[in-house]
mmCIF file with all atom_site columns, C-alpha atoms in Angstrom:
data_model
loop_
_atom_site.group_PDB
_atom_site.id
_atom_site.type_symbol
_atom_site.label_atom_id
_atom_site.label_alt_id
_atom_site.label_comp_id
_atom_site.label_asym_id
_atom_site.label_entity_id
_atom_site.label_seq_id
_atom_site.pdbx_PDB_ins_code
_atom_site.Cartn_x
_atom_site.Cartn_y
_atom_site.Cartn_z
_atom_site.occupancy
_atom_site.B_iso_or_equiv
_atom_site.pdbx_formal_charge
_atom_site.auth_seq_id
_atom_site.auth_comp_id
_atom_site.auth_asym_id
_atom_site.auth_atom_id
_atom_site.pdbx_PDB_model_num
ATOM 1   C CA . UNK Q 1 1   ? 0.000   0.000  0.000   1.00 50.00 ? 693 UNK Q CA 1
ATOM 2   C CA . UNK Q 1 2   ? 0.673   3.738  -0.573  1.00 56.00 ? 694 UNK Q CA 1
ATOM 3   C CA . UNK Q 1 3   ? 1.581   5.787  2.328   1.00 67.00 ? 695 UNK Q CA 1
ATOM 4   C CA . UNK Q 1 4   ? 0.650   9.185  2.654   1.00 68.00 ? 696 UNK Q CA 1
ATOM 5   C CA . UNK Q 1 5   ? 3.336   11.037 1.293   1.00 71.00 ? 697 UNK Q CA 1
ATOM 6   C CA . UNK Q 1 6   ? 3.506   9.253  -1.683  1.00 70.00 ? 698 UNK Q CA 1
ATOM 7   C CA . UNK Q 1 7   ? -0.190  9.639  -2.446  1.00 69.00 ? 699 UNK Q CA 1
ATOM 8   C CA . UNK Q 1 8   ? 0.104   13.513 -1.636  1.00 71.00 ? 700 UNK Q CA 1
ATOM 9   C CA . UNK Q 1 9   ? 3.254   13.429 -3.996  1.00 72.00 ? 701 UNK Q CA 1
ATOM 10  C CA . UNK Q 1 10  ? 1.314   12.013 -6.378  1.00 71.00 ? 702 UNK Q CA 1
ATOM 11  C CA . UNK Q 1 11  ? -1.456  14.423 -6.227  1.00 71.00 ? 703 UNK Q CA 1
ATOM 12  C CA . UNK Q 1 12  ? 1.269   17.446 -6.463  1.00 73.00 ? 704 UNK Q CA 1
ATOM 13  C CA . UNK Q 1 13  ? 2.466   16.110 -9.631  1.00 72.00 ? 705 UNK Q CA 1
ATOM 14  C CA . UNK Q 1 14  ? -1.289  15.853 -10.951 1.00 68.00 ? 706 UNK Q CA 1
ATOM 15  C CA . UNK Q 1 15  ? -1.557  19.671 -9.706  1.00 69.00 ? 707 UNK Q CA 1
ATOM 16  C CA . UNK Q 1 16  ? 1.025   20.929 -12.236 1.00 69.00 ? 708 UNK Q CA 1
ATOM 17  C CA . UNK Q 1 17  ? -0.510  19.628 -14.993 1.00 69.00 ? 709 UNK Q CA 1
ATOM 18  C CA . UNK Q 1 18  ? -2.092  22.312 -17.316 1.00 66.00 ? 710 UNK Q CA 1
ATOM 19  C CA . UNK Q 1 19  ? -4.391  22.094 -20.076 1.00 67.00 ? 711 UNK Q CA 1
ATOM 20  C CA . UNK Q 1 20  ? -4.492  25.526 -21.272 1.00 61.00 ? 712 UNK Q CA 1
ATOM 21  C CA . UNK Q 1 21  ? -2.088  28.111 -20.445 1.00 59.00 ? 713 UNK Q CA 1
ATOM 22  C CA . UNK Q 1 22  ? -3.210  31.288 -19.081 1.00 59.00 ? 714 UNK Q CA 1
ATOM 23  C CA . UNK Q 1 23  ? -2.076  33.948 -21.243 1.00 61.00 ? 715 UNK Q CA 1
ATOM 24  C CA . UNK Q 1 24  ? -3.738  31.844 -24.521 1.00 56.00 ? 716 UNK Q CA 1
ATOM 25  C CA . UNK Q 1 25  ? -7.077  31.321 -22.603 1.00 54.00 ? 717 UNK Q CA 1
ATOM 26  C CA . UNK Q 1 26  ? -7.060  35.200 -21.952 1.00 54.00 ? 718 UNK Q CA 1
ATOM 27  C CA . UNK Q 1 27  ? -6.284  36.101 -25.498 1.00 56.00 ? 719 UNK Q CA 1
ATOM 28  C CA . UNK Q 1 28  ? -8.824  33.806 -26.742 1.00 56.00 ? 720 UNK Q CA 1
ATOM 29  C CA . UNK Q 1 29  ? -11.449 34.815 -24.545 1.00 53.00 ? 721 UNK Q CA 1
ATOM 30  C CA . UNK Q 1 30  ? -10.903 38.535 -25.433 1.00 55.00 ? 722 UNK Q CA 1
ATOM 31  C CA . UNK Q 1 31  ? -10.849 37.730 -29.200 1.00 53.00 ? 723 UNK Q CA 1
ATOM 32  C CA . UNK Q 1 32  ? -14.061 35.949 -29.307 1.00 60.00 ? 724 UNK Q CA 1
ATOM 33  C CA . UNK Q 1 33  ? -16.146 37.971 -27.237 1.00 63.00 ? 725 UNK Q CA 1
ATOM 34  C CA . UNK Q 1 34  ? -20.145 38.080 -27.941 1.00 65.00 ? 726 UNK Q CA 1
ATOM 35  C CA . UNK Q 1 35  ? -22.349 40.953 -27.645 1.00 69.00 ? 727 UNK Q CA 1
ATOM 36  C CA . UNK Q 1 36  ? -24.642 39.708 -25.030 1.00 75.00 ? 728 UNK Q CA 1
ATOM 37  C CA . UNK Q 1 37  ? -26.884 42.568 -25.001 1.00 86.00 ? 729 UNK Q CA 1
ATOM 38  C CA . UNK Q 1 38  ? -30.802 41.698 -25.154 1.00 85.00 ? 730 UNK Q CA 1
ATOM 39  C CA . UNK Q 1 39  ? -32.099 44.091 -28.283 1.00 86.00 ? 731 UNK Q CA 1
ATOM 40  C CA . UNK Q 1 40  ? -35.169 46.750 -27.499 1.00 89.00 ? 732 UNK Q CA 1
ATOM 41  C CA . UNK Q 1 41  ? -37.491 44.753 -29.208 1.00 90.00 ? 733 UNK Q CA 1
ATOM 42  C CA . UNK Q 1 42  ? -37.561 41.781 -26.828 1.00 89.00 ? 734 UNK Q CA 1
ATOM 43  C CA . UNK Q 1 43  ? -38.298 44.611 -23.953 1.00 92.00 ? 735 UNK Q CA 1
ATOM 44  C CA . UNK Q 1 44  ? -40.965 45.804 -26.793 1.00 93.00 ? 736 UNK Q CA 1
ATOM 45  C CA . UNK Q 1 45  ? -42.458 42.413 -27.135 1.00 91.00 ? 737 UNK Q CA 1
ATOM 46  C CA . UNK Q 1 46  ? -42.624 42.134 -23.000 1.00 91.00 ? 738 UNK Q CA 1
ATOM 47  C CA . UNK Q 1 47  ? -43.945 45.161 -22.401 1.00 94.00 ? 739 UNK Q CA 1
ATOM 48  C CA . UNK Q 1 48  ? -47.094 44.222 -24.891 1.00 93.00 ? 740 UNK Q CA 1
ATOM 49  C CA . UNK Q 1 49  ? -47.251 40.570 -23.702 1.00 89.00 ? 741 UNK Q CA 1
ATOM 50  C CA . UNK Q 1 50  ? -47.617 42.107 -20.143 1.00 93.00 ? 742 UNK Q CA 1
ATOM 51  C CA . UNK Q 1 51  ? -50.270 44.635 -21.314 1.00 94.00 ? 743 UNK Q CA 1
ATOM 52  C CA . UNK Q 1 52  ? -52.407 42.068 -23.231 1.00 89.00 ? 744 UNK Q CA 1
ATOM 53  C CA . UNK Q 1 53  ? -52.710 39.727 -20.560 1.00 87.00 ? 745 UNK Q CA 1
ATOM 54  C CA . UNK Q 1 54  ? -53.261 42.337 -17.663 1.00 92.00 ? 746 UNK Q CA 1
ATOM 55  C CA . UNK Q 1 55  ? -56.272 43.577 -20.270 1.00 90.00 ? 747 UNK Q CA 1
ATOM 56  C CA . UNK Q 1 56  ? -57.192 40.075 -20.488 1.00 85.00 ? 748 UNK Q CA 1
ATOM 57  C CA . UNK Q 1 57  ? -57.307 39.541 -17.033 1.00 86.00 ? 749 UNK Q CA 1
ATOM 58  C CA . UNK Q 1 58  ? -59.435 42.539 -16.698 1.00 90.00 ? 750 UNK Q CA 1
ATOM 59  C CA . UNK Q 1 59  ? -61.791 41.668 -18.975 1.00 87.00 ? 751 UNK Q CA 1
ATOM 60  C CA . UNK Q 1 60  ? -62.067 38.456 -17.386 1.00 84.00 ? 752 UNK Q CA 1
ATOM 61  C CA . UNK Q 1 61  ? -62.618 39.756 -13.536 1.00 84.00 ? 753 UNK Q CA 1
ATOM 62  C CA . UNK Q 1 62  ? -65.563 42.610 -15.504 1.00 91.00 ? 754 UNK Q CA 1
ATOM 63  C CA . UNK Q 1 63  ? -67.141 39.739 -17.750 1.00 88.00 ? 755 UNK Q CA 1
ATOM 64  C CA . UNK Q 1 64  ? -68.032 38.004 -14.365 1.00 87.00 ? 756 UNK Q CA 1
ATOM 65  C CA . UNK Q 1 65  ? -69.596 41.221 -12.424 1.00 90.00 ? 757 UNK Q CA 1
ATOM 66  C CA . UNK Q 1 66  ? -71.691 41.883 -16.085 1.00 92.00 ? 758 UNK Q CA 1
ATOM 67  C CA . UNK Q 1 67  ? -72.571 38.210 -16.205 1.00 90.00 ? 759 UNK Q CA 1
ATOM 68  C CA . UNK Q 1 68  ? -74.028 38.291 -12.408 1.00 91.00 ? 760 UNK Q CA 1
ATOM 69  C CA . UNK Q 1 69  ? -75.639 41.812 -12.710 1.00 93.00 ? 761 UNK Q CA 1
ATOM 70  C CA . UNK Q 1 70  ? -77.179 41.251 -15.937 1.00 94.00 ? 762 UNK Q CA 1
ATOM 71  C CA . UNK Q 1 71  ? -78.287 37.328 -15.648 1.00 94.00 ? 763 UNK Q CA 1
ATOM 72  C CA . UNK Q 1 72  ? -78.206 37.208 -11.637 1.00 93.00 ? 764 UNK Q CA 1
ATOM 73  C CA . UNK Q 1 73  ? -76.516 34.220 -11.581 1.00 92.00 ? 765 UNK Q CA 1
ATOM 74  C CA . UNK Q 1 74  ? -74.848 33.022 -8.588  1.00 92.00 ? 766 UNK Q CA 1
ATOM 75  C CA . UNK Q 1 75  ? -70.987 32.423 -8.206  1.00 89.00 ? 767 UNK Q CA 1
ATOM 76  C CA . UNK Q 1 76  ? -70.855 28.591 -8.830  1.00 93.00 ? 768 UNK Q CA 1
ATOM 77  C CA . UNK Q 1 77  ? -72.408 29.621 -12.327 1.00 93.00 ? 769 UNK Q CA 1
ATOM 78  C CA . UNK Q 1 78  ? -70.338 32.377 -13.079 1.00 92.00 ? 770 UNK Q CA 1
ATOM 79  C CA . UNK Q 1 79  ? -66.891 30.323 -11.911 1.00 91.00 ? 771 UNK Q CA 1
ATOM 80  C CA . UNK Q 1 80  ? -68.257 27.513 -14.261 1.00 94.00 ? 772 UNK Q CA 1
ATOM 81  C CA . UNK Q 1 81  ? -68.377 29.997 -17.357 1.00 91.00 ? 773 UNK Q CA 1
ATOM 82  C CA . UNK Q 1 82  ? -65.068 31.440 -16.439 1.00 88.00 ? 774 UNK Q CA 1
ATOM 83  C CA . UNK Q 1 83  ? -63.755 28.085 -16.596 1.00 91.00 ? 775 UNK Q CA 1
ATOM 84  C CA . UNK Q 1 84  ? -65.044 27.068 -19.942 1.00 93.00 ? 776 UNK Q CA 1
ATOM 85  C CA . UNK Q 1 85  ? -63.518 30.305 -21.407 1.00 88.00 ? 777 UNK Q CA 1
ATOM 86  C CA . UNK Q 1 86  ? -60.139 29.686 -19.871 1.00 86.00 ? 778 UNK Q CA 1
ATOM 87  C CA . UNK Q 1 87  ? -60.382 26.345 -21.007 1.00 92.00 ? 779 UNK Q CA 1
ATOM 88  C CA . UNK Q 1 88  ? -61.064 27.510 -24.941 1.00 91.00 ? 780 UNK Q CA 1
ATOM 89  C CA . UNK Q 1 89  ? -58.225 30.024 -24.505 1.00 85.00 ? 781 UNK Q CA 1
ATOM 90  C CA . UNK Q 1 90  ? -55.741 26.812 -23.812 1.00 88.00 ? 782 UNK Q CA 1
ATOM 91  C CA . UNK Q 1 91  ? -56.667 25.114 -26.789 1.00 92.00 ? 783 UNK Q CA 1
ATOM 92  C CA . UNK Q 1 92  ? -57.123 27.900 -28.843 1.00 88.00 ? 784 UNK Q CA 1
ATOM 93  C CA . UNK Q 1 93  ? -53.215 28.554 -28.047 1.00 84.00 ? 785 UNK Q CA 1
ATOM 94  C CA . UNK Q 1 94  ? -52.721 25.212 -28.300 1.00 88.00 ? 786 UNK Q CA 1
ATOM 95  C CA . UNK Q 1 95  ? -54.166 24.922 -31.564 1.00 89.00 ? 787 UNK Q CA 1
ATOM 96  C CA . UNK Q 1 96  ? -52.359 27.768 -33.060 1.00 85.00 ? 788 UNK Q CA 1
ATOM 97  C CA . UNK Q 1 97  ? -49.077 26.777 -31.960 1.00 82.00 ? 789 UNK Q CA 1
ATOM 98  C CA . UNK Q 1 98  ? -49.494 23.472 -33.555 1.00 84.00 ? 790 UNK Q CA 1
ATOM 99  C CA . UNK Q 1 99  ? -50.909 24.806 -36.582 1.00 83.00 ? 791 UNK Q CA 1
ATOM 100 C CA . UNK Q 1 100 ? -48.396 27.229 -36.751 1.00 80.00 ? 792 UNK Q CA 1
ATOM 101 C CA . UNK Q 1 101 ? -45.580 24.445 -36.818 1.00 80.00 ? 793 UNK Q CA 1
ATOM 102 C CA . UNK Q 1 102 ? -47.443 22.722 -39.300 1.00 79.00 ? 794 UNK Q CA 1
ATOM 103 C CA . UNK Q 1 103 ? -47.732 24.813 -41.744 1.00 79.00 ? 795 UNK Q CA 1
ATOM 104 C CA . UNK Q 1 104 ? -44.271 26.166 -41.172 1.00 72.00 ? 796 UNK Q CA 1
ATOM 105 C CA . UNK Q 1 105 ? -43.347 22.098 -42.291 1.00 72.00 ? 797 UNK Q CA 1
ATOM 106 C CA . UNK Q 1 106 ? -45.613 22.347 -45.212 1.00 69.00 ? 798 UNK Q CA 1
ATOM 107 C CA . UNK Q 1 107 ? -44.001 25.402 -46.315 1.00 62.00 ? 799 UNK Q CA 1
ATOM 108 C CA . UNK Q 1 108 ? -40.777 23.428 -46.426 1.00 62.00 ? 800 UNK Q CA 1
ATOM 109 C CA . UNK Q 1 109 ? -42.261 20.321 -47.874 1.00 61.00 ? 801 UNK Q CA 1
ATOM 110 C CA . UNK Q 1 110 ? -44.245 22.333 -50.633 1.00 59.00 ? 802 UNK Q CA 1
#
């Protein structure tokens, strides 16, 4: 068996081993730096994402007090509705998305 100072001898010797050498890693690393910035128009496209579905969500919350004012139905009702609407919203994204990618693949096919 090994005794200690051999196996810490051993591990000293692994310790000088280098891959890459400092200076080239630092030269490389300068030359191919990327412009990491995030463009305006993906704030843009937040900003109105944001918007749409805090209008959305709006709409949904005023839909419910018309819907009980107007009809007088109770809140079991109302929470039923809501759900059926949220529910067609899902698969309408759903849908699109799909549809989306599949006509994008019959574009390239055709």
């Amino acid at each position: 068996m090994n005794s200690v100072t051999e196996q810490n001898d051993e591990l000293k010797e692994m310790d000088d081993i280098k891959i890459v050498h400092d200076e080239t890693a630092a030269s490389t690393v300068n030359a191919t730096a990327v412009d990491a910035t995030v463009p305006a128009q993906v704030y843009v496209l937040c900003v109105v994402y944001i918007l749409c579905m805090l209008g959305f969500t709006v709409y949904q919350s005023m839909f419910a007090l018309y819907v009980i004012e107007l009809y007088g139905l109770n809140s079991l009702e109302v929470g039923y509705i809501t759900l059926v609407l949220a529910s067609l919203v899902i698969l309408g994204n759903f849908i699109f998305v799909n549809g989306a990618k599949y006509i994008g693949n019959c574009k390239q096919l055709c």
